[in-house]
Short mmCIF file of C-alpha atoms in Angstrom, two decimals:
data_model
loop_
_atom_site.label_atom_id
_atom_site.label_comp_id
_atom_site.label_asym_id
_atom_site.label_seq_id
_atom_site.Cartn_x
_atom_site.Cartn_y
_atom_site.Cartn_z
CA MET R 185 20.15 -8.98 7.23
CA ARG R 186 16.73 -9.18 6.90
CA ALA R 187 16.62 -5.08 5.93
CA PHE R 188 19.26 -6.17 3.21
CA VAL R 189 17.56 -8.40 1.64
CA SER R 190 14.45 -6.87 1.74
CA LEU R 191 16.75 -3.67 0.28
CA VAL R 192 17.59 -5.82 -3.02
CA ILE R 193 14.35 -7.99 -3.53
CA ALA R 194 12.06 -4.76 -3.24
CA VAL R 195 14.04 -3.56 -5.74
CA VAL R 196 14.58 -5.81 -7.92
CA LEU R 197 10.61 -6.48 -7.74
CA SER R 198 10.22 -2.44 -8.15
CA VAL R 199 12.31 -2.21 -10.94
CA ALA R 200 11.21 -5.82 -13.36
CA GLY R 201 7.32 -4.16 -12.03
CA HIS R 202 7.12 -0.68 -13.88
CA LEU R 203 9.06 -2.05 -16.49
CA LEU R 204 6.48 -5.01 -17.30
CA VAL R 205 3.54 -2.28 -16.69
CA TRP R 206 4.56 0.60 -19.06
CA GLY R 207 5.56 -1.80 -22.39
CA GLY R 208 1.60 -3.71 -20.71
CA GLY R 209 0.25 -0.64 -19.47
CA TRP R 210 -0.12 1.81 -23.14
CA THR R 211 -0.15 -0.95 -25.55
CA LEU R 212 -3.55 -1.79 -23.68
CA HIS R 213 -3.67 1.96 -23.41
CA ARG R 214 -4.32 2.15 -27.19
CA LEU R 215 -5.44 -0.21 -27.70
CA SER R 216 -8.34 0.75 -25.70
CA ALA R 217 -9.59 4.22 -28.10
CA GLN R 218 -12.97 5.10 -28.43
CA LEU R 219 -13.86 3.81 -25.99
CA ARG R 220 -13.92 0.08 -27.21
CA GLU R 221 -14.36 -4.27 -25.39
CA GLN R 222 -10.77 -5.35 -25.66
CA THR R 223 -10.42 -7.92 -28.44
CA ALA R 224 -7.56 -10.19 -28.44
CA ASP R 225 -5.44 -8.13 -29.09
CA ALA R 226 -4.63 -7.73 -25.40
CA LEU R 227 -4.27 -11.37 -24.05
CA LEU R 228 -0.81 -10.60 -24.05
CA PRO R 229 -0.44 -6.98 -22.76
CA SER R 230 -2.95 -8.13 -21.19
CA VAL R 231 -0.31 -10.61 -19.01
CA VAL R 232 2.26 -8.87 -19.38
CA LEU R 233 0.65 -6.20 -16.71
CA GLY R 234 -0.59 -8.96 -15.01
CA LEU R 235 3.43 -9.98 -14.04
CA GLY R 236 3.89 -5.89 -14.12
CA VAL R 237 1.18 -6.21 -10.88
CA LEU R 238 2.66 -9.01 -9.39
CA CYS R 239 5.69 -8.16 -9.16
CA LEU R 240 5.37 -4.45 -7.90
CA ALA R 241 2.74 -6.25 -5.23
CA GLY R 242 5.90 -8.36 -3.40
CA ALA R 243 8.29 -4.82 -4.28
CA MET R 244 5.28 -3.72 -1.24
CA LEU R 245 4.48 -7.06 0.23
CA THR R 246 8.41 -6.88 1.32
CA VAL R 247 6.66 -4.51 4.07
CA ALA R 248 5.81 -6.93 5.98
CA TRP R 249 9.10 -8.50 7.21
CA SER R 250 11.59 -4.84 6.97
CA SER R 251 10.38 -1.79 5.75
CA VAL R 252 13.55 -0.90 4.37
CA GLY R 253 13.78 -1.37 0.49
CA VAL R 254 9.91 -0.02 0.36
CA VAL R 255 10.61 2.99 2.10
CA ILE R 256 14.94 3.46 -0.54
CA ILE R 257 12.27 2.66 -3.68
CA GLY R 258 9.31 5.48 -1.88
CA LEU R 259 11.79 8.11 -1.38
CA VAL R 260 13.47 8.20 -4.26
CA GLN R 261 10.00 7.72 -6.38
CA THR R 262 7.97 10.83 -4.44
CA LEU R 263 11.76 13.11 -5.38
CA THR R 264 11.92 12.19 -8.70
CA GLY R 265 7.41 12.46 -9.38
CA LEU R 266 7.72 15.21 -7.46
CA GLY R 267 10.59 17.23 -9.37
CA ILE R 268 9.22 15.68 -13.11
CA ILE R 269 5.53 17.67 -12.64
CA ILE R 270 7.05 20.82 -10.26
CA LEU R 271 9.90 21.32 -13.37
CA PRO R 272 9.47 22.51 -17.19
CA ALA R 273 8.94 19.88 -19.29
CA ALA R 274 11.45 21.01 -21.21
CA ILE R 275 14.01 20.46 -18.80
CA TRP R 276 12.75 16.62 -18.44
CA ALA R 277 10.92 15.78 -21.46
CA GLY R 278 13.71 15.13 -24.14
CA THR R 279 15.15 12.37 -21.41
CA LEU R 280 11.87 10.50 -21.47
CA ILE R 281 10.36 10.57 -24.90
CA SER R 282 14.16 9.49 -26.17
CA ALA R 283 12.89 6.48 -24.10
CA GLU R 284 10.70 5.25 -27.69
CA ARG R 285 13.78 4.84 -30.00
CA ILE R 286 14.70 1.93 -27.12
CA TYR R 287 11.21 -0.21 -27.15
CA ARG R 288 8.05 2.39 -27.47
CA PRO R 289 6.13 0.86 -25.64
CA VAL R 290 8.34 1.00 -22.37
CA GLY R 291 9.17 4.12 -23.39
CA ASP R 292 5.75 5.90 -24.23
CA GLY R 293 4.25 3.97 -20.35
CA LEU R 294 6.95 5.61 -19.43
CA PHE R 295 6.20 9.38 -20.15
CA ALA R 296 2.44 8.46 -19.28
CA TRP R 297 3.59 7.13 -15.93
CA TRP R 298 5.61 10.43 -14.72
CA ALA R 299 4.27 13.05 -16.48
CA SER R 300 0.98 12.17 -14.70
CA GLY R 301 1.96 12.19 -12.02
CA LEU R 302 1.22 8.61 -11.45
CA GLY R 303 4.56 8.54 -11.06
CA LEU R 304 4.53 10.72 -7.90
CA LEU R 305 1.39 8.66 -5.93
CA VAL R 306 3.24 5.45 -6.47
CA GLY R 307 6.44 6.55 -4.73
CA LEU R 308 3.95 8.32 -1.78
CA LEU R 309 2.51 4.86 -1.60
CA PHE R 310 5.56 2.66 -1.35
CA LEU R 311 6.17 5.82 1.48
CA VAL R 312 4.16 5.89 3.53
CA ALA R 313 3.46 2.83 3.54
CA GLY R 314 7.19 2.26 5.18
CA MET R 315 6.40 4.28 7.61
CA ALA R 316 3.22 3.37 8.45
CA THR R 317 3.47 -0.06 8.80
CA ALA R 318 6.97 -0.03 10.96
CA ALA R 319 4.39 1.75 13.68
CA ARG R 320 1.78 -0.33 13.48
CA ARG R 321 0.32 -1.63 16.84
CA PRO R 322 -0.47 -4.31 17.66
CA ARG R 323 -4.43 -4.18 17.63
CA SER R 324 -7.01 -2.27 16.40
CA THR R 325 -9.65 -0.35 18.21
CA ALA R 326 -14.18 -1.00 16.02
CA ALA R 327 -13.52 3.00 16.13
CA GLY R 328 -10.31 3.18 14.68
CA ARG R 329 -12.21 0.29 12.05
CA VAL R 330 -14.85 2.29 11.48
CA VAL R 331 -12.71 5.95 11.62
CA THR R 332 -10.05 4.96 8.76
CA THR R 333 -12.80 3.27 6.46
CA VAL R 334 -14.94 6.30 5.57
CA LEU R 335 -11.75 8.20 5.53
CA SER R 336 -9.70 5.91 2.92
CA LEU R 337 -13.58 5.58 1.00
CA VAL R 338 -13.98 9.23 0.84
CA LEU R 339 -10.07 10.49 0.26
CA GLY R 340 -9.85 7.67 -1.69
CA ALA R 341 -12.66 8.78 -4.39
CA GLY R 342 -11.01 12.71 -4.06
CA ALA R 343 -7.28 11.62 -4.38
CA VAL R 344 -9.42 9.16 -8.22
CA LEU R 345 -10.44 12.04 -9.16
CA LEU R 346 -7.53 14.77 -8.20
CA VAL R 347 -5.19 13.13 -10.53
CA ALA R 348 -7.57 11.96 -13.34
CA LEU R 349 -7.04 16.17 -13.45
CA GLY R 350 -4.10 16.51 -12.96
CA GLY R 351 -2.56 14.25 -14.84
CA ALA R 352 -4.63 15.45 -18.18
CA ARG R 353 -4.19 19.54 -17.51
CA LEU R 354 0.08 17.58 -17.45
CA ILE R 355 -0.32 16.04 -19.98
CA GLN R 356 -2.04 18.00 -22.91
CA SER R 357 -0.17 21.37 -22.01
CA ILE R 358 3.09 19.07 -23.10
CA GLN R 359 1.53 17.56 -25.81
CA GLN R 360 0.49 20.79 -27.02
CA ARG R 361 4.43 22.15 -25.77
CA SER R 362 2.88 25.47 -23.71
CA GLY R 363 6.16 25.22 -22.65
CA GLY R 364 5.93 27.24 -18.27
CA ILE R 365 4.61 25.40 -16.08
CA GLU R 366 1.25 24.36 -15.74
CA LEU R 367 -0.19 25.01 -12.04
CA LEU R 368 -3.64 23.48 -11.21
CA GLY R 369 -2.19 20.57 -13.26
CA VAL R 370 0.74 20.01 -10.30
CA LEU R 371 -1.73 21.31 -7.51
CA LEU R 372 -4.15 19.22 -8.66
CA VAL R 373 -1.93 16.15 -8.24
CA LEU R 374 -0.45 17.66 -5.28
CA ALA R 375 -3.40 17.36 -3.94
CA ALA R 376 -4.48 13.94 -4.98
CA ALA R 377 -0.16 12.55 -3.34
CA VAL R 378 -1.69 14.74 0.48
CA LEU R 379 -4.89 12.93 0.31
CA VAL R 380 -2.91 9.46 -0.78
CA VAL R 381 -0.72 9.91 2.53
CA ILE R 382 -3.56 10.27 4.87
CA VAL R 383 -4.88 7.33 3.98
CA ILE R 384 -2.44 5.11 3.90
CA ALA R 385 -0.67 6.90 7.23
CA GLY R 386 -4.19 5.00 8.38
CA VAL R 387 -2.42 1.95 8.46
CA ARG R 388 -0.82 1.85 11.29
CA PHE R 389 -4.10 2.18 13.14
CA SER R 390 -6.17 -0.42 11.01
CA SER R 391 -5.77 -2.36 7.93
CA LEU R 392 -9.16 -1.90 6.82
CA GLY R 393 -9.79 1.11 5.11
CA ALA R 394 -6.92 0.13 3.22
CA ILE R 395 -8.10 -2.88 2.14
CA VAL R 396 -12.03 -1.72 1.18
CA LEU R 397 -10.33 1.08 -0.57
CA GLY R 398 -7.34 -1.68 -2.80
CA VAL R 399 -10.14 -4.09 -3.46
CA LEU R 400 -13.08 -0.88 -4.87
CA LEU R 401 -10.09 0.88 -6.64
CA GLY R 402 -8.54 -2.05 -8.20
CA ALA R 403 -11.86 -2.54 -10.05
CA LEU R 404 -12.69 -0.07 -11.56
CA GLY R 405 -9.01 0.47 -12.73
CA GLY R 406 -9.59 -3.57 -14.34
CA LEU R 407 -13.20 -1.46 -15.98
CA LEU R 408 -10.67 0.93 -17.24
CA ILE R 409 -9.07 -0.90 -19.30
CA TRP R 410 -11.53 -4.22 -20.80
CA SER R 411 -14.19 -2.75 -20.37
CA PRO R 412 -13.83 1.55 -20.48
CA GLN R 413 -17.62 2.49 -21.72
CA LEU R 414 -18.76 1.09 -19.05
CA VAL R 415 -17.26 4.37 -17.03
CA LEU R 416 -16.40 6.51 -19.59
CA ARG R 417 -19.70 6.38 -21.40
CA PRO R 418 -21.92 8.30 -18.81
CA ILE R 419 -18.88 11.05 -18.04
CA ALA R 420 -18.39 11.50 -21.72
CA SER R 421 -19.66 14.89 -21.79
CA ASN R 422 -17.11 15.65 -19.95
CA ARG R 423 -14.24 15.85 -21.59
CA ALA R 424 -11.40 16.38 -19.24
CA LEU R 425 -12.39 14.24 -16.78
CA THR R 426 -12.55 11.62 -19.48
CA ASP R 427 -9.11 12.54 -20.98
CA GLY R 428 -7.95 12.47 -17.15
CA LEU R 429 -9.30 8.35 -16.33
CA ARG R 430 -7.95 7.33 -19.62
CA TYR R 431 -4.62 8.30 -18.88
CA ALA R 432 -4.70 7.43 -15.67
CA GLY R 433 -6.07 3.66 -15.89
CA ASP R 434 -6.52 2.41 -18.82
CA GLY R 435 -2.51 2.02 -19.15
CA GLY R 436 -3.01 0.13 -15.74
CA GLY R 437 -2.53 3.15 -13.11
CA TYR R 438 -4.76 2.81 -11.17
CA LEU R 439 -5.52 -1.54 -10.75
CA VAL R 440 -1.44 -0.70 -9.57
CA LEU R 441 -2.69 1.82 -7.12
CA GLY R 442 -5.44 -0.96 -6.29
CA VAL R 443 -3.05 -3.43 -5.62
CA LEU R 444 -0.51 -1.91 -3.96
CA VAL R 445 -3.45 0.17 -1.22
CA LEU R 446 -4.48 -3.58 -0.39
CA VAL R 447 -0.88 -5.02 -0.76
CA ALA R 448 0.01 -2.37 2.02
CA GLY R 449 -3.00 -2.93 4.18
CA ILE R 450 -2.36 -6.65 4.17
CA ALA R 451 0.79 -6.23 5.73
CA GLY R 452 -0.43 -3.86 7.96
CA VAL R 453 -2.10 -7.09 9.25
CA VAL R 454 1.31 -9.00 9.12
CA ARG R 455 2.88 -6.80 11.27
CA ALA R 456 0.34 -6.52 13.54
CA ARG R 457 -0.63 -9.86 14.38
CA ARG R 458 3.67 -10.16 14.21
CA ARG R 459 3.42 -7.86 17.31
CA ARG R 460 0.82 -9.37 18.77
CA ALA R 461 2.88 -13.06 19.06
CA MET R 462 6.07 -10.96 20.58
CA GLU R 463 3.86 -9.44 24.21
CA PRO R 464 4.97 -10.37 27.17
CA VAL R 465 2.91 -13.12 28.62
CA GLU R 466 1.88 -11.00 31.73
CA ASP R 467 0.17 -8.32 29.73
CA VAL R 468 -2.70 -11.53 27.57
CA ASP R 469 -2.92 -12.50 31.71
CA GLU R 470 -4.06 -8.88 32.23
CA ARG R 471 -5.73 -7.83 29.69
CA ILE R 472 -7.90 -10.94 30.96
CA GLY R 473 -8.67 -9.92 33.72
CA TYR R 474 -5.72 -13.01 35.32
CA GLN R 475 -3.63 -12.10 38.80
CA PRO R 476 -1.80 -14.37 39.46
CA GLU R 477 0.25 -14.67 42.93
CA ASP R 478 3.55 -14.05 42.28
CA GLY R 479 3.51 -12.79 39.05
CA VAL R 480 3.40 -15.68 36.82
CA GLY R 481 1.26 -18.22 36.74
CA SER R 482 -1.44 -19.42 34.29
CA LEU R 483 -5.52 -19.94 34.05
CA PHE R 484 -4.91 -23.93 34.44
CA PRO R 485 -1.95 -25.60 35.46
CA PHE R 486 -1.80 -28.41 32.85
CA GLY R 487 -3.27 -25.97 29.90
CA ALA R 488 -7.05 -27.04 28.40
CA ALA R 489 -9.01 -29.43 30.12
CA GLY R 490 -7.63 -33.07 29.50
CA ASP R 491 -4.10 -31.83 28.63
CA ASP R 492 -1.40 -32.87 30.73
CA THR R 493 1.37 -30.14 29.16
CA PRO R 494 2.19 -28.22 32.11
CA THR R 495 1.36 -24.09 31.09
CA GLY R 496 3.19 -22.75 34.08
CA PRO R 497 4.46 -23.07 37.80
CA ILE R 498 3.47 -25.90 39.52
CA ARG R 499 4.38 -25.52 43.74
CA THR R 500 5.55 -28.47 45.20
CA GLY R 501 5.72 -26.81 48.77
CA PRO R 502 3.27 -27.22 52.27
CA ALA R 503 -0.17 -25.74 51.31
CA SER R 504 -0.16 -22.59 53.34
CA THR R 505 -2.42 -22.67 56.44
CA GLY R 506 -3.72 -19.18 55.68
CA ARG R 507 -2.34 -18.08 58.80
CA ALA R 508 0.30 -14.37 58.64
CA THR R 509 3.04 -14.80 61.03
CA PRO R 510 3.44 -12.28 63.53
CA PRO R 511 5.82 -9.96 63.47
CA GLY R 512 9.43 -10.62 65.24
CA GLU R 513 8.34 -14.40 64.43
CA ARG R 514 10.72 -16.32 61.73
CA PRO R 515 8.81 -18.47 59.14
CA PRO R 516 8.34 -22.02 59.11
CA ASP R 517 11.56 -23.89 57.36
CA ARG R 518 9.86 -25.55 54.20
CA VAL R 519 10.46 -29.00 53.12
#
């Protein structure tokens, strides 16, 4: 029952979140042209984008209780995103472009989301987060936290650059109606997808790397939306990278990725705590060096000092004399 409820909640929140992100994010993308600061006109689309991000975060958070919904959503989005960047644009571009006739901001956002490879990355993030948290270890080691954090920061930075460069090439090839497959753009986006998989798979061992990366990536996404010149002016000479960061960033793409990575890390912490709580008491006694006489017992017969609540078995029979029973002799009867 829990799996079914999590599936329904994840699907509803995912659909609503994507629609809100596409509508609000692409409106902000148009307003952020020429590297301007966002004005009061951006207030409403910012609220819409924020609601969309919260809905997607809620969908991801269901993985803390069941991975079924997140895995199914991730699988569908991954296959869709992979098909869109691999198949020639002539096969699917008309379908996405026709969405503008329903509501242009949503249609534009939907087109940029899938054509740039962001849809593929978000799908993989959902899919791998579901599998990684399902196999989450109850405890992380110090070495695991250090390794996953370093890898997350290095690989996360690489994924940001690769999807920016690859996504820009994919969208430009469609806008120029070049036809065929933009092979270099596809390879760059696929390389970014591999890095994302590695980063999120690390949640199985430790959530620290995902949490740190999520915070930094979310901050980058926020800057690209509301103060893009702080990020883009220093690299304005690199037109390909600038265009790529704008396509993926000021429409809310990096903000979404950052929040989802952060929530995946938090969900991993929740799953780890639940598993620790389910561990047998004997395992806890063993870890702290206590070896009870009969395999049960407790450190203190009455819990903490001054607490009269029994926490372990209390033996009421006669005290042992410490003398071993000789072979062939029956032990004394207990009263």
